[in-house]
Coordinates of C-alpha atoms and ligand atoms in Angstrom, one line a residue:
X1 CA 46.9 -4.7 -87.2
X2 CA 46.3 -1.4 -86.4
X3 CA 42.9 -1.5 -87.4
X4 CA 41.7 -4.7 -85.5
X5 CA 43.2 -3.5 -82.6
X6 CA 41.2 0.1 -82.9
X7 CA 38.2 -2.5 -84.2
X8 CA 38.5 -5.1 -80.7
X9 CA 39.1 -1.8 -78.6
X10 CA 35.5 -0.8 -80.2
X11 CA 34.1 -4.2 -79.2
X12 CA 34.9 -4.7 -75.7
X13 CA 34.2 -1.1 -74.8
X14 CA 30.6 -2.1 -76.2
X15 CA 30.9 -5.3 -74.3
X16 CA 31.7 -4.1 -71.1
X17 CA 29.3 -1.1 -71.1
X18 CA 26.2 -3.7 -72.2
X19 CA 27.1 -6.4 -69.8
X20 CA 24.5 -6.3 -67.5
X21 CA 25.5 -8.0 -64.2
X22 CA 28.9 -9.5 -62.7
X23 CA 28.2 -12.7 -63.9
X24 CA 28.2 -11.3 -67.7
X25 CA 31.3 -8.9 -67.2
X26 CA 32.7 -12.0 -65.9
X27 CA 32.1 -13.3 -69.3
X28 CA 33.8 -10.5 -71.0
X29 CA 36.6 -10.9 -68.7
X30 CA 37.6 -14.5 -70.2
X31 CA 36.6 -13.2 -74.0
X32 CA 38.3 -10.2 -74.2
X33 CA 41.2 -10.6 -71.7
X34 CA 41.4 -14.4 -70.5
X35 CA 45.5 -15.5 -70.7
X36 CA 44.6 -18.9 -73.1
X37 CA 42.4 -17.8 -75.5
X38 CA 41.4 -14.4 -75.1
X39 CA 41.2 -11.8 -77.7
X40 CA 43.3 -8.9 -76.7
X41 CA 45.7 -11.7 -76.0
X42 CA 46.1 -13.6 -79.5
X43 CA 46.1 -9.9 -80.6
X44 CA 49.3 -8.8 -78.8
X45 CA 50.8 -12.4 -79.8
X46 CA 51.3 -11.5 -82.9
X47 CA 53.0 -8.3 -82.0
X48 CA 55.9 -10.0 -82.2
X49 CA 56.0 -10.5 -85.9
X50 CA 55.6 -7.6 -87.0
X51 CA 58.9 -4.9 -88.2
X52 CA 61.0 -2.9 -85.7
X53 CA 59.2 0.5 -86.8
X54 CA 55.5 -1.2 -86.6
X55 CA 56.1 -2.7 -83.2
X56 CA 57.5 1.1 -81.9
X57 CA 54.3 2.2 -83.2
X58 CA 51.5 -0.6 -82.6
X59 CA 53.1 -1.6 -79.2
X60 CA 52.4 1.8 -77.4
X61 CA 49.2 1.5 -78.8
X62 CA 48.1 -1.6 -77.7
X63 CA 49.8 -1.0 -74.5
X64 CA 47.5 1.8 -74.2
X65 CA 44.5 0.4 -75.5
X66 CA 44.6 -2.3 -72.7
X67 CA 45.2 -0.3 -70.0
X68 CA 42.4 1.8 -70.9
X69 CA 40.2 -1.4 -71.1
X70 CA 41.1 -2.4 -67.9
X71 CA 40.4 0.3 -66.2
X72 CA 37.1 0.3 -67.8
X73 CA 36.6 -3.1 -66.8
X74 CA 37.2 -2.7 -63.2
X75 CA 35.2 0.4 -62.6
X76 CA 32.5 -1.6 -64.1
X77 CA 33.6 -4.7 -61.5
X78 CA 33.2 -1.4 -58.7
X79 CA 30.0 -0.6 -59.9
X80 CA 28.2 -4.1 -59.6
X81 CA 30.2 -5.2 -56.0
X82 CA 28.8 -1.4 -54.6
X83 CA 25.4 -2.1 -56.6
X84 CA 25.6 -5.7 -54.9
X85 CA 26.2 -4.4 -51.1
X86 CA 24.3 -1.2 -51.0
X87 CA 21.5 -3.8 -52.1
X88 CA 22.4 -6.1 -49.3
X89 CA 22.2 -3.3 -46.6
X90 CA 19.0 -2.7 -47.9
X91 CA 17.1 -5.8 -47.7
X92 CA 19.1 -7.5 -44.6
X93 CA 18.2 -5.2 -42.0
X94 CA 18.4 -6.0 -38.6
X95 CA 15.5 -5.5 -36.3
X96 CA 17.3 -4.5 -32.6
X97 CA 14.2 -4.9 -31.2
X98 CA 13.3 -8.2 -31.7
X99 CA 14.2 -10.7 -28.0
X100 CA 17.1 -12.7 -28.4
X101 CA 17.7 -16.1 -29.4
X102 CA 17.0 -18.0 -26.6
X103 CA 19.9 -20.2 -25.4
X104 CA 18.7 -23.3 -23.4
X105 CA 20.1 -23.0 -19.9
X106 CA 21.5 -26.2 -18.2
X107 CA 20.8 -27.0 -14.2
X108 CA 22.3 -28.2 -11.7
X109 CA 22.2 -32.0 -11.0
X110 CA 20.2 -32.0 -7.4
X111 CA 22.9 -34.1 -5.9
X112 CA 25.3 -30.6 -6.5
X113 CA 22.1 -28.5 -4.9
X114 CA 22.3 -30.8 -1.9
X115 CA 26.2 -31.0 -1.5
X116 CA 26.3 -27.3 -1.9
X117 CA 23.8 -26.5 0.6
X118 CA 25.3 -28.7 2.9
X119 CA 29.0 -27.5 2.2
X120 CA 27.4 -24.2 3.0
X121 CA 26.3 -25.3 7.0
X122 CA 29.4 -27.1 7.5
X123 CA 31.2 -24.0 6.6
X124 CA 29.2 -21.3 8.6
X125 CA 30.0 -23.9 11.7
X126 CA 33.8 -23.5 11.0
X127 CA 34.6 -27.0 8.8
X128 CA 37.1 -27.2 6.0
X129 CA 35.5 -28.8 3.1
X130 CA 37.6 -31.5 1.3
X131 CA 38.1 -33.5 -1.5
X132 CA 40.1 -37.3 -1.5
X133 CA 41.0 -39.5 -4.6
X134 CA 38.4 -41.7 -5.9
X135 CA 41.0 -44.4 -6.8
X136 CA 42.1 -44.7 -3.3
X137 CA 44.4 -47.5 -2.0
X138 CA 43.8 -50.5 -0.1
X139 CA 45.3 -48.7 2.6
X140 CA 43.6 -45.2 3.6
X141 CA 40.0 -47.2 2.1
X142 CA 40.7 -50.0 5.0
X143 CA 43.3 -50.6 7.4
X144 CA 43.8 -46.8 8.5
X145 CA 40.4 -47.2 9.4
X146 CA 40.6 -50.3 11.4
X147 CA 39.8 -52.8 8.9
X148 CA 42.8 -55.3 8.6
X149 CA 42.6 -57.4 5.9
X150 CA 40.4 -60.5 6.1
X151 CA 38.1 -58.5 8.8
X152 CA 35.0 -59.6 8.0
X153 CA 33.7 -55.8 7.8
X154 CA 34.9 -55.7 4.4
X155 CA 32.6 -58.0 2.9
X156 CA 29.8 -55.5 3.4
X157 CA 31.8 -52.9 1.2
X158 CA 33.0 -55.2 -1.6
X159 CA 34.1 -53.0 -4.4
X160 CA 36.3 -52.6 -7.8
X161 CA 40.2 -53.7 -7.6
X162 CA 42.0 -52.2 -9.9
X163 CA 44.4 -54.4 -11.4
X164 CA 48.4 -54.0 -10.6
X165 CA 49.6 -51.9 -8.1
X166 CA 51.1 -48.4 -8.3
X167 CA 52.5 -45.6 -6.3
X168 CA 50.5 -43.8 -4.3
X169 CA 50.3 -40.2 -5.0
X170 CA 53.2 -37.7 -3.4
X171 CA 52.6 -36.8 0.2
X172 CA 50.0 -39.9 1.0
X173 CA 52.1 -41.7 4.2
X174 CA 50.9 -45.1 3.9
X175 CA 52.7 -47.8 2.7
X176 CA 55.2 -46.6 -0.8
X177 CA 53.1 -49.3 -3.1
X178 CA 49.6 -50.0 -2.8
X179 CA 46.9 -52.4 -3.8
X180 CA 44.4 -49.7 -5.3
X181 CA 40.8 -49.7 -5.5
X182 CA 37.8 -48.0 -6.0
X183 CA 36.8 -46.6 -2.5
X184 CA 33.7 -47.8 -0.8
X185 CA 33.2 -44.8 0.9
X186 CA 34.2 -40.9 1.7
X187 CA 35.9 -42.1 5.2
X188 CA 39.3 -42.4 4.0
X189 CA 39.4 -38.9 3.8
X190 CA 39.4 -38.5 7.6
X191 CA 42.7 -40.2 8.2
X192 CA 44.0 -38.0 5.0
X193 CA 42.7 -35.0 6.4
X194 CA 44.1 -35.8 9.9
X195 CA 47.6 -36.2 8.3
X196 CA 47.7 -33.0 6.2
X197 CA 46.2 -31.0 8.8
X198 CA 46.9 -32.0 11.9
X199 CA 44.3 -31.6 14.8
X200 CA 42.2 -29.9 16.1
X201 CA 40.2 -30.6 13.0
X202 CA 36.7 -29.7 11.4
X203 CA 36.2 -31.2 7.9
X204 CA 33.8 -32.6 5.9
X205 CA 34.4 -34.5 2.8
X206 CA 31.9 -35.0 0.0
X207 CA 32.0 -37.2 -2.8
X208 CA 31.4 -40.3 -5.0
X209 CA 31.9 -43.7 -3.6
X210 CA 31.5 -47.5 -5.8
X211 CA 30.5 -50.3 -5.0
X212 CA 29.8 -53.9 -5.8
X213 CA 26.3 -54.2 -5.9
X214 CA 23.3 -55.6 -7.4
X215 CA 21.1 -53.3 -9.2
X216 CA 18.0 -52.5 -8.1
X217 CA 15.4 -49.1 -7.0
X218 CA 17.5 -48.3 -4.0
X219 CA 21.1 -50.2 -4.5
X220 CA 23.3 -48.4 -7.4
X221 CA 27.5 -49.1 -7.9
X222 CA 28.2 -45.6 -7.7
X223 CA 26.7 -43.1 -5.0
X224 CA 27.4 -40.1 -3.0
X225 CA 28.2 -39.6 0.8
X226 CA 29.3 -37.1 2.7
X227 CA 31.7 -37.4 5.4
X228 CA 32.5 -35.6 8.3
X229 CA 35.0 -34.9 11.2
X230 CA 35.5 -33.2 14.5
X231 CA 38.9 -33.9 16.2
X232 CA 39.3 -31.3 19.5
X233 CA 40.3 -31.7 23.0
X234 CA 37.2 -33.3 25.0
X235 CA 34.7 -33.2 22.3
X236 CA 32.1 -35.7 23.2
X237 CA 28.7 -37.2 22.1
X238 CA 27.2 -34.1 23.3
X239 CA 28.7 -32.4 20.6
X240 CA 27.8 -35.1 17.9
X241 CA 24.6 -34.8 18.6
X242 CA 24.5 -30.9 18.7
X243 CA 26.3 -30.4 15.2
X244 CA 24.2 -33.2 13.9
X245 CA 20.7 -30.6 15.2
X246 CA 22.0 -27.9 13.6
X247 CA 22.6 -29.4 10.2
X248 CA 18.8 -30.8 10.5
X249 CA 17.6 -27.7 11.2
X250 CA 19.9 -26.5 8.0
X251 CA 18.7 -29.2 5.7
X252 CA 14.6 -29.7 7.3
X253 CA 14.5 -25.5 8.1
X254 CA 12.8 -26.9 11.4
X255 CA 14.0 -28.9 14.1
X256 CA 14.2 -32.0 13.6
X257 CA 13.9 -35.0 17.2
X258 CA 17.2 -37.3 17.0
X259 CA 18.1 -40.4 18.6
X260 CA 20.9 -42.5 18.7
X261 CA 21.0 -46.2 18.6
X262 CA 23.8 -48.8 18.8
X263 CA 25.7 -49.5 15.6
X264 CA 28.7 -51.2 14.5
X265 CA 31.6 -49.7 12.5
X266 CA 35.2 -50.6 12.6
X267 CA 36.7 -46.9 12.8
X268 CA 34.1 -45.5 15.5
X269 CA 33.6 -46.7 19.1
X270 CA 31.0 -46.3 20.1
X271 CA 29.2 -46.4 17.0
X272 CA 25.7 -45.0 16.6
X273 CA 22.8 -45.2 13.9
X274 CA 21.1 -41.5 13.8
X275 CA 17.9 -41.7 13.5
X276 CA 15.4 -38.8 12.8
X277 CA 11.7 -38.4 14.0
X278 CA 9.4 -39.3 11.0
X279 CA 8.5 -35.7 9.1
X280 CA 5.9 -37.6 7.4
X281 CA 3.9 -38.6 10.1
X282 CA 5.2 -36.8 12.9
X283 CA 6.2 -40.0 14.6
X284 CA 3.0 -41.4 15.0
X285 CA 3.6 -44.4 13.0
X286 CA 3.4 -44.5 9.0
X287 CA 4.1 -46.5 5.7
X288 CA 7.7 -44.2 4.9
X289 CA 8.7 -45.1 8.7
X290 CA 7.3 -48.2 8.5
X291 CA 5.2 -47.5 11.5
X292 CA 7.6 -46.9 13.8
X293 CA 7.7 -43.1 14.2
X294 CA 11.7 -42.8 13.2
X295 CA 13.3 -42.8 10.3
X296 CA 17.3 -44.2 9.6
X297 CA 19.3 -41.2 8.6
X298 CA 22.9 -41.7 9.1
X299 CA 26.0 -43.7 10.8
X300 CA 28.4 -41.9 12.9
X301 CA 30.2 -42.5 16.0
X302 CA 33.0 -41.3 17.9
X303 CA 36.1 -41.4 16.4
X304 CA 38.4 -45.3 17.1
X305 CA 42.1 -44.2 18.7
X306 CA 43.3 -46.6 15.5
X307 CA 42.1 -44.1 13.5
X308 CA 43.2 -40.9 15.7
X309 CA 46.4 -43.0 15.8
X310 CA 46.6 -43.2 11.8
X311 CA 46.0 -39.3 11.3
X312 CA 49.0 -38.7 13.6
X313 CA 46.9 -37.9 16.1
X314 CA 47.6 -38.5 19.9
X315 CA 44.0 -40.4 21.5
X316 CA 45.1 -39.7 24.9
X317 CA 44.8 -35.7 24.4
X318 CA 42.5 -35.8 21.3
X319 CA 38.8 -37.3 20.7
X320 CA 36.2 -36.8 18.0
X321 CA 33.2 -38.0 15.9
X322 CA 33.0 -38.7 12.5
X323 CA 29.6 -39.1 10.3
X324 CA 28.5 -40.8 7.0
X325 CA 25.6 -38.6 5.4
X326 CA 24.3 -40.8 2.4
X327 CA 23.7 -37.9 0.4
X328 CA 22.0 -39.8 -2.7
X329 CA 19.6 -41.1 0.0
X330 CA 18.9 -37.8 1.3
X331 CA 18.6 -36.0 -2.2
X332 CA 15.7 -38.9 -2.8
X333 CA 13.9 -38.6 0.3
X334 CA 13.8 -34.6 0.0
X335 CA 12.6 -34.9 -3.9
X336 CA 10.8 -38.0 -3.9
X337 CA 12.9 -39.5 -6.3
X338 CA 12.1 -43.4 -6.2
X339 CA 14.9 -44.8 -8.3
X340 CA 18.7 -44.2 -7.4
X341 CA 19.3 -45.5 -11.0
X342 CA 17.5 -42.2 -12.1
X343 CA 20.3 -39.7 -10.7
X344 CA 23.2 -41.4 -12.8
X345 CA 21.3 -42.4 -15.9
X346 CA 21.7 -38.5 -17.5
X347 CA 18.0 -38.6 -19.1
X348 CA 17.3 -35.3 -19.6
X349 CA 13.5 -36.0 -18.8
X350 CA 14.5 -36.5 -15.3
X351 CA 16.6 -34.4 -15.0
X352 CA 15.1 -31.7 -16.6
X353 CA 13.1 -31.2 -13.7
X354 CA 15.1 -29.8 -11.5
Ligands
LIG1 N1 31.7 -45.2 5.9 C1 30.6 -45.8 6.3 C2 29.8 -46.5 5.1 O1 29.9 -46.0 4.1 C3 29.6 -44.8 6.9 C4 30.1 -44.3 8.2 C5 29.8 -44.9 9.4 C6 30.9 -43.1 8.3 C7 30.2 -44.3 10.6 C8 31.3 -42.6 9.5 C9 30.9 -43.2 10.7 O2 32.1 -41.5 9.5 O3 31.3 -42.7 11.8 O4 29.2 -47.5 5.3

């Protein structure tokens, strides 16, 4: 016993000094040490048979013999895993001077480039910009706005009912349950805005508004407006039609002719279609102004004493406008875009280019 344990100590010192790589002391590893079937191991198993005075003899020694071999062996594990990194420094270097890896950069969609430049007049003239719910009820989309049920203005803005009806969210004051729908447009926020506020009031509101519509180049079911609000003491047309100059001049960087003719809306009275010289043709008559030297820009009107009357306000002391920018329709005629269906269809070849 003695013997072939001096005779394996022999062997795997040999092995373990000629093994070449990790993958060949890993080798060794399971001959000389592995727990099933590994030499050392069926060695020492027999340890056990031999006498009391052998085993105090042979045990120390093969004790010994294994520690030493394992301390051999893992040196020799050192050596390869230093050999291994030290090799990986070497051949992985890292040139600091090479440009980094370039990380594609996403834009803004140019309806947020619009809203933001406008958010940015309305501001420097002293309006609060807001937001209002999307899922708005029958309610704040309608009758605070002077559209009973069954008025015939509603068939111009049919839209998407959602099904049921549920409470309105904390704090709105209209009636506890509502019939809830998608809203038509951004003037529900006026009343809203009127009621959290108070007046005197400067607000604008911009945001997405559905519809049910036919598809086509200039009709989509959803789009964005921005609405806006002026509720003082003896404000007047006059006014309108000054804040409506400046935000030309902010949008155009020039300034721009206005006019005003007759239009109808429920929640203004009088009611007004803005229209805007033609900055095609300077007026004189072409194919985008259809030869008539103006171009359609937006609705607005002084504000309906319903409405004032909604938003808690008094329409004795108190008076205001109100406006509906299309702002889809305004992001296409400053980019040219030709298809609304374009701006909500998120291909990256459109959009891309802005
Ligand atoms: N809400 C109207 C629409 O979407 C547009 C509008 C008209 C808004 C007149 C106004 C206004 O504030 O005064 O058709």
């Amino acid at each position: 016993m003695q013997k072939e344990l001096q005779k394996l100590g022999v062997e795997a010192k040999a092995a373990i000094e000629q093994a070449a790589d990790l993958a060949k002391l890993e080798k060794v590893d399971v001959e000389y040490f592995g727990r099933k079937d590994g030499k050392l191991n069926n060695l020492l198993k027999q340890l056990k048979d031999l006498s009391v005075e052998e085993k105090k003899t042979i045990g120390p020694m093969a004790n010994a013999l294994k520690a030493e071999l394992s301390e051999l062996f893992n040196a020799k594990k050192q050596e390869f895993e230093r050999a291994a990194i030290t090799q990986a420094v070497e051949t992985e270097k890292i040139d600091v001077t090479l440009p980094g890896r370039a990380c594609p950069a996403g834009s803004l969609s140019p309806l947020s480039t619009v809203q933001y430049e406008l958010e940015d007049i309305f501001r420097s003239l002293g309006f609060m910009v807001l937001d209002g719910p999307e899922l708005e009820s029958d309610y704040y989309n309608f009758e605070a706005l002077n559209i009973p049920p069954h008025h015939p203005a509603r068939d111009t803005q049919d839209t998407f009912y959602v099904k049921g009806t549920l409470r309105q969210a904390q704090g709105d004051k209209g009636k506890k349950r509502e019939k809830l729908l998608l809203r038509t447009h951004t003037s529900p926020v006026q009343v809203r805005a009127m009621q959290k506020y108070g007046v005197p009031l400067r607000a604008v509101a911009p945001g997405r508004v559905f519809r049910y519509e036919a598809l086509d180049a200039s009709h989509d079911n959803n789009f964005n407006q921005l609405e806006g609000l002026m509720v003082d003491e003896n404000i007047s047309i006059a006014n309108l039609i000054a804040v409506m100059k400046t935000l030309l001049r902010g949008i155009f960087k020039k300034d721009v002719k206005v006019r005003l003719r007759p239009g109808y809306f429920p929640f203004v009275e009088p009611g007004f279609e803005l229209d805007i010289h033609c900055l095609i043709c300077g007026g004189k008559g072409c194919s985008v102004c259809k030869q008539s030297g103006w171009v359609e820009l937006l609705p607005c009107g002084m504000v309906h004493p319903n409405v004032l009357r909604a938003g808690g306000a008094d329409p004795q002391k108190y008076s205001g406008f109100a406006f509906g920018l299309g702002l889809t329709r305004l992001v296409m005629m400053r980019y040219g875009i030709d298809d609304i269906r374009l701006l909500n269809s998120g291909d990256l070849r459109f959009l891309k280019q802005f």
